[in-house]
PDB file of C-alpha atoms in Angstrom:
ATOM      1  CA  UNK A 347      -5.418  -6.868  -6.113  1.00 97.00           C
ATOM      2  CA  UNK A 348      -2.760  -7.707  -8.649  1.00 96.00           C
ATOM      3  CA  UNK A 349       0.818  -6.525  -8.714  1.00 97.00           C
ATOM      4  CA  UNK A 350       2.960  -5.931 -11.723  1.00 93.00           C
ATOM      5  CA  UNK A 351       6.477  -6.100 -10.299  1.00 95.00           C
ATOM      6  CA  UNK A 352       8.269  -6.554  -6.999  1.00 98.00           C
ATOM      7  CA  UNK A 353      11.889  -5.604  -6.342  1.00 98.00           C
ATOM      8  CA  UNK A 354      13.238  -7.007  -3.068  1.00 98.00           C
ATOM      9  CA  UNK A 355      16.259  -4.695  -3.345  1.00 98.00           C
ATOM     10  CA  UNK A 356      15.807  -1.252  -4.905  1.00 97.00           C
ATOM     11  CA  UNK A 357      17.792   1.982  -4.602  1.00 96.00           C
ATOM     12  CA  UNK A 358      15.804   4.121  -7.066  1.00 93.00           C
ATOM     13  CA  UNK A 359      12.278   4.487  -5.634  1.00 95.00           C
ATOM     14  CA  UNK A 360      12.805   6.411  -2.412  1.00 96.00           C
ATOM     15  CA  UNK A 361      15.666   7.077  -0.052  1.00 96.00           C
ATOM     16  CA  UNK A 362      18.046   4.274   0.840  1.00 96.00           C
ATOM     17  CA  UNK A 363      17.844   0.598  -0.030  1.00 97.00           C
ATOM     18  CA  UNK A 364      14.204  -0.518  -0.142  1.00 98.00           C
ATOM     19  CA  UNK A 365      11.690  -3.117  -1.206  1.00 98.00           C
ATOM     20  CA  UNK A 366       9.456  -1.786  -3.991  1.00 98.00           C
ATOM     21  CA  UNK A 367       6.041  -3.056  -5.064  1.00 98.00           C
ATOM     22  CA  UNK A 368       4.341  -1.909  -8.263  1.00 96.00           C
ATOM     23  CA  UNK A 369       0.625  -2.631  -8.002  1.00 97.00           C
ATOM     24  CA  UNK A 370      -1.684  -3.052 -10.987  1.00 96.00           C
ATOM     25  CA  UNK A 371      -4.568  -0.747 -11.847  1.00 93.00           C
ATOM     26  CA  UNK A 372      -4.705   2.974 -12.550  1.00 92.00           C
ATOM     27  CA  UNK A 373      -7.678   5.049 -13.622  1.00 91.00           C
ATOM     28  CA  UNK A 374      -5.647   8.217 -14.288  1.00 87.00           C
ATOM     29  CA  UNK A 375      -3.903   6.885 -17.413  1.00 84.00           C
ATOM     30  CA  UNK A 376      -1.675   9.957 -17.713  1.00 80.00           C
ATOM     31  CA  UNK A 377      -0.353  10.808 -21.180  1.00 82.00           C
ATOM     32  CA  UNK A 378       3.353  10.030 -21.281  1.00 79.00           C
ATOM     33  CA  UNK A 379       3.248   7.626 -18.330  1.00 79.00           C
ATOM     34  CA  UNK A 380       6.338   5.406 -18.341  1.00 72.00           C
ATOM     35  CA  UNK A 381       4.459   2.572 -16.629  1.00 80.00           C
ATOM     36  CA  UNK A 382       1.425   2.076 -18.898  1.00 79.00           C
ATOM     37  CA  UNK A 383       1.674  -1.697 -18.575  1.00 83.00           C
ATOM     38  CA  UNK A 384       0.354  -1.339 -14.982  1.00 85.00           C
ATOM     39  CA  UNK A 385      -2.872   0.452 -15.926  1.00 85.00           C
ATOM     40  CA  UNK A 386      -5.057  -2.647 -16.160  1.00 88.00           C
ATOM     41  CA  UNK A 387      -6.133  -3.979 -12.743  1.00 90.00           C
ATOM     42  CA  UNK A 388      -5.874  -7.506 -14.151  1.00 91.00           C
ATOM     43  CA  UNK A 389      -2.268  -7.180 -15.374  1.00 93.00           C
ATOM     44  CA  UNK A 390       0.519  -8.925 -13.544  1.00 95.00           C
ATOM     45  CA  UNK A 391       0.036 -11.512 -10.825  1.00 96.00           C
ATOM     46  CA  UNK A 392      -2.319 -11.953  -7.900  1.00 97.00           C
ATOM     47  CA  UNK A 393      -1.059 -10.264  -4.721  1.00 98.00           C
ATOM     48  CA  UNK A 394      -1.628 -13.100  -2.267  1.00 98.00           C
ATOM     49  CA  UNK A 395      -0.689 -13.916   1.320  1.00 97.00           C
ATOM     50  CA  UNK A 396       2.581 -15.505   0.203  1.00 98.00           C
ATOM     51  CA  UNK A 397       3.649 -12.315  -1.579  1.00 98.00           C
ATOM     52  CA  UNK A 398       2.668 -10.183   1.401  1.00 98.00           C
ATOM     53  CA  UNK A 399       4.644 -12.498   3.705  1.00 98.00           C
ATOM     54  CA  UNK A 400       7.663 -12.317   1.376  1.00 98.00           C
ATOM     55  CA  UNK A 401       7.711  -8.504   1.552  1.00 98.00           C
ATOM     56  CA  UNK A 402       7.572  -8.579   5.358  1.00 98.00           C
ATOM     57  CA  UNK A 403      10.363 -11.180   5.469  1.00 98.00           C
ATOM     58  CA  UNK A 404      12.512  -9.150   3.055  1.00 98.00           C
ATOM     59  CA  UNK A 405      12.040  -5.979   5.112  1.00 98.00           C
ATOM     60  CA  UNK A 406      13.111  -7.862   8.248  1.00 98.00           C
ATOM     61  CA  UNK A 407      16.071  -9.643   6.602  1.00 97.00           C
ATOM     62  CA  UNK A 408      19.177  -8.464   8.451  1.00 94.00           C
ATOM     63  CA  UNK A 409      21.566  -9.611   5.696  1.00 95.00           C
ATOM     64  CA  UNK A 410      20.446  -6.700   3.476  1.00 94.00           C
ATOM     65  CA  UNK A 411      19.491  -3.661   5.524  1.00 94.00           C
ATOM     66  CA  UNK A 412      16.494  -1.995   3.936  1.00 97.00           C
ATOM     67  CA  UNK A 413      15.176   1.403   4.980  1.00 97.00           C
ATOM     68  CA  UNK A 414      11.587   0.614   4.051  1.00 98.00           C
ATOM     69  CA  UNK A 415       8.908  -0.160   1.497  1.00 98.00           C
ATOM     70  CA  UNK A 416       7.960   1.815  -1.598  1.00 98.00           C
ATOM     71  CA  UNK A 417       4.555   1.249  -3.211  1.00 98.00           C
ATOM     72  CA  UNK A 418       3.839   2.570  -6.689  1.00 95.00           C
ATOM     73  CA  UNK A 419       2.022   1.324  -9.707  1.00 91.00           C
ATOM     74  CA  UNK A 420      -0.427   1.593 -11.245  1.00 93.00           C
ATOM     75  CA  UNK A 421      -1.939   3.384  -8.295  1.00 96.00           C
ATOM     76  CA  UNK A 422      -1.937   1.945  -4.781  1.00 98.00           C
ATOM     77  CA  UNK A 423      -4.860   4.220  -3.852  1.00 98.00           C
ATOM     78  CA  UNK A 424      -7.097   2.954  -6.654  1.00 97.00           C
ATOM     79  CA  UNK A 425     -10.291   1.992  -4.774  1.00 97.00           C
ATOM     80  CA  UNK A 426      -9.987  -1.640  -5.883  1.00 96.00           C
ATOM     81  CA  UNK A 427      -6.486  -1.814  -4.318  1.00 97.00           C
ATOM     82  CA  UNK A 428      -7.244  -0.202  -0.970  1.00 97.00           C
ATOM     83  CA  UNK A 429      -8.055  -3.290   1.095  1.00 98.00           C
ATOM     84  CA  UNK A 430      -4.865  -5.141   0.121  1.00 98.00           C
ATOM     85  CA  UNK A 431      -2.646  -2.075   0.388  1.00 98.00           C
ATOM     86  CA  UNK A 432      -4.101  -1.181   3.796  1.00 98.00           C
ATOM     87  CA  UNK A 433      -3.410  -4.673   5.125  1.00 98.00           C
ATOM     88  CA  UNK A 434       0.184  -4.495   3.802  1.00 98.00           C
ATOM     89  CA  UNK A 435       1.014  -1.071   5.274  1.00 98.00           C
ATOM     90  CA  UNK A 436      -0.504  -2.075   8.611  1.00 98.00           C
ATOM     91  CA  UNK A 437       1.699  -5.169   8.698  1.00 98.00           C
ATOM     92  CA  UNK A 438       4.787  -3.155   7.813  1.00 98.00           C
ATOM     93  CA  UNK A 439       4.053  -0.715  10.619  1.00 97.00           C
ATOM     94  CA  UNK A 440       3.356  -3.527  13.130  1.00 97.00           C
ATOM     95  CA  UNK A 441       5.993  -6.083  12.123  1.00 98.00           C
ATOM     96  CA  UNK A 442       8.906  -4.131  10.627  1.00 98.00           C
ATOM     97  CA  UNK A 443      10.313  -1.888  13.316  1.00 96.00           C
ATOM     98  CA  UNK A 444      11.825   1.362  12.082  1.00 96.00           C
ATOM     99  CA  UNK A 445      10.923   0.863   8.414  1.00 98.00           C
ATOM    100  CA  UNK A 446       9.393   3.758   6.493  1.00 98.00           C
ATOM    101  CA  UNK A 447       6.735   3.615   3.768  1.00 98.00           C
ATOM    102  CA  UNK A 448       6.803   5.668   0.571  1.00 98.00           C
ATOM    103  CA  UNK A 449       3.832   5.774  -1.804  1.00 98.00           C
ATOM    104  CA  UNK A 450       3.125   7.275  -5.235  1.00 97.00           C
ATOM    105  CA  UNK A 451      -0.424   8.135  -6.341  1.00 97.00           C
ATOM    106  CA  UNK A 452      -2.137  10.131  -9.052  1.00 96.00           C
ATOM    107  CA  UNK A 453      -4.699  11.333  -6.527  1.00 97.00           C
ATOM    108  CA  UNK A 454      -3.941  14.497  -4.549  1.00 97.00           C
ATOM    109  CA  UNK A 455      -3.652  14.563  -0.781  1.00 95.00           C
ATOM    110  CA  UNK A 456      -6.327  17.259  -0.544  1.00 95.00           C
ATOM    111  CA  UNK A 457      -8.888  15.181  -2.445  1.00 94.00           C
ATOM    112  CA  UNK A 458      -8.526  11.713  -0.927  1.00 97.00           C
ATOM    113  CA  UNK A 459     -11.567   9.728   0.183  1.00 97.00           C
ATOM    114  CA  UNK A 460     -11.854   8.594   3.801  1.00 97.00           C
ATOM    115  CA  UNK A 461     -10.783   5.080   2.743  1.00 97.00           C
ATOM    116  CA  UNK A 462      -7.717   6.421   0.933  1.00 98.00           C
ATOM    117  CA  UNK A 463      -6.812   8.590   3.953  1.00 97.00           C
ATOM    118  CA  UNK A 464      -6.966   5.494   6.154  1.00 98.00           C
ATOM    119  CA  UNK A 465      -4.152   3.986   4.045  1.00 98.00           C
ATOM    120  CA  UNK A 466      -2.162   7.229   3.919  1.00 98.00           C
ATOM    121  CA  UNK A 467      -2.224   7.405   7.724  1.00 97.00           C
ATOM    122  CA  UNK A 468       0.433   4.653   7.629  1.00 98.00           C
ATOM    123  CA  UNK A 469       2.590   6.360   4.973  1.00 98.00           C
ATOM    124  CA  UNK A 470       5.689   8.431   5.750  1.00 98.00           C
ATOM    125  CA  UNK A 471       6.228   9.991   2.316  1.00 98.00           C
ATOM    126  CA  UNK A 472       3.456  10.472  -0.243  1.00 98.00           C
ATOM    127  CA  UNK A 473       4.197  11.637  -3.767  1.00 97.00           C
ATOM    128  CA  UNK A 474       0.887  12.818  -5.187  1.00 98.00           C
ATOM    129  CA  UNK A 475      -0.599  14.175  -8.383  1.00 95.00           C
ATOM    130  CA  UNK A 476      -1.017  12.972 -11.926  1.00 94.00           C
ATOM    131  CA  UNK A 477       1.989  12.945 -14.231  1.00 93.00           C
ATOM    132  CA  UNK A 478       1.689  15.944 -16.556  1.00 92.00           C
ATOM    133  CA  UNK A 479       3.719  15.453 -19.730  1.00 93.00           C
ATOM    134  CA  UNK A 480       3.940  19.216 -20.373  1.00 94.00           C
ATOM    135  CA  UNK A 481       5.479  19.657 -16.902  1.00 95.00           C
ATOM    136  CA  UNK A 482       7.861  16.680 -17.120  1.00 93.00           C
ATOM    137  CA  UNK A 483      11.286  17.292 -15.613  1.00 95.00           C
ATOM    138  CA  UNK A 484      13.720  14.379 -15.270  1.00 91.00           C
ATOM    139  CA  UNK A 485      15.852  16.370 -12.813  1.00 94.00           C
ATOM    140  CA  UNK A 486      13.153  16.355 -10.114  1.00 94.00           C
ATOM    141  CA  UNK A 487      13.797  13.975  -7.239  1.00 94.00           C
ATOM    142  CA  UNK A 488      11.168  11.265  -6.705  1.00 94.00           C
ATOM    143  CA  UNK A 489       8.656  12.618  -9.234  1.00 94.00           C
ATOM    144  CA  UNK A 490       8.225  12.972 -12.971  1.00 91.00           C
ATOM    145  CA  UNK A 491       6.522  16.350 -13.380  1.00 93.00           C
ATOM    146  CA  UNK A 492       6.675  19.622 -11.477  1.00 95.00           C
ATOM    147  CA  UNK A 493       2.995  19.574 -10.453  1.00 95.00           C
ATOM    148  CA  UNK A 494       3.564  16.463  -8.350  1.00 95.00           C
ATOM    149  CA  UNK A 495       4.296  17.064  -4.671  1.00 96.00           C
ATOM    150  CA  UNK A 496       6.503  15.121  -2.260  1.00 97.00           C
ATOM    151  CA  UNK A 497       4.727  15.195   1.116  1.00 97.00           C
ATOM    152  CA  UNK A 498       6.858  14.182   4.093  1.00 97.00           C
ATOM    153  CA  UNK A 499       4.057  13.167   6.438  1.00 96.00           C
ATOM    154  CA  UNK A 500       6.160  11.937   9.362  1.00 93.00           C
ATOM    155  CA  UNK A 501       9.631  12.783  10.712  1.00 86.00           C
ATOM    156  CA  UNK A 502      11.015   9.281   9.853  1.00 77.00           C
TER     157      UNK A 502
END
């Protein structure tokens, strides 16, 4: 898997101060997407062990209290990204006590594959659905168009 951008301190993509990872690769290619540069799975840099370790270290850094990790893209649930994203969310759950995980995907919760559901089992908040330009609304929290749904999957 490649990633396009990593923000070790972010206050825009989810509640509270967070770490945010934008993965590469998206098959939805929604018209009007603000992040078209992430569509190609080969864009950005290789997501390697060092990058994974950096995210875990940043989440556990007590100098800057972070509420959790946000994963967007691209699409973290793109089949080619699943193995790397699963390993990352498992590590966050096992090594970063009390941290929540937010994820954005163009897939819908009702139509996920078994492999995608395995990843989502570790997610606290899932924002699902393709961006629909005709339904765009900049006033919506955490999403770009009114068809997208914010699913709070855990009480965290």
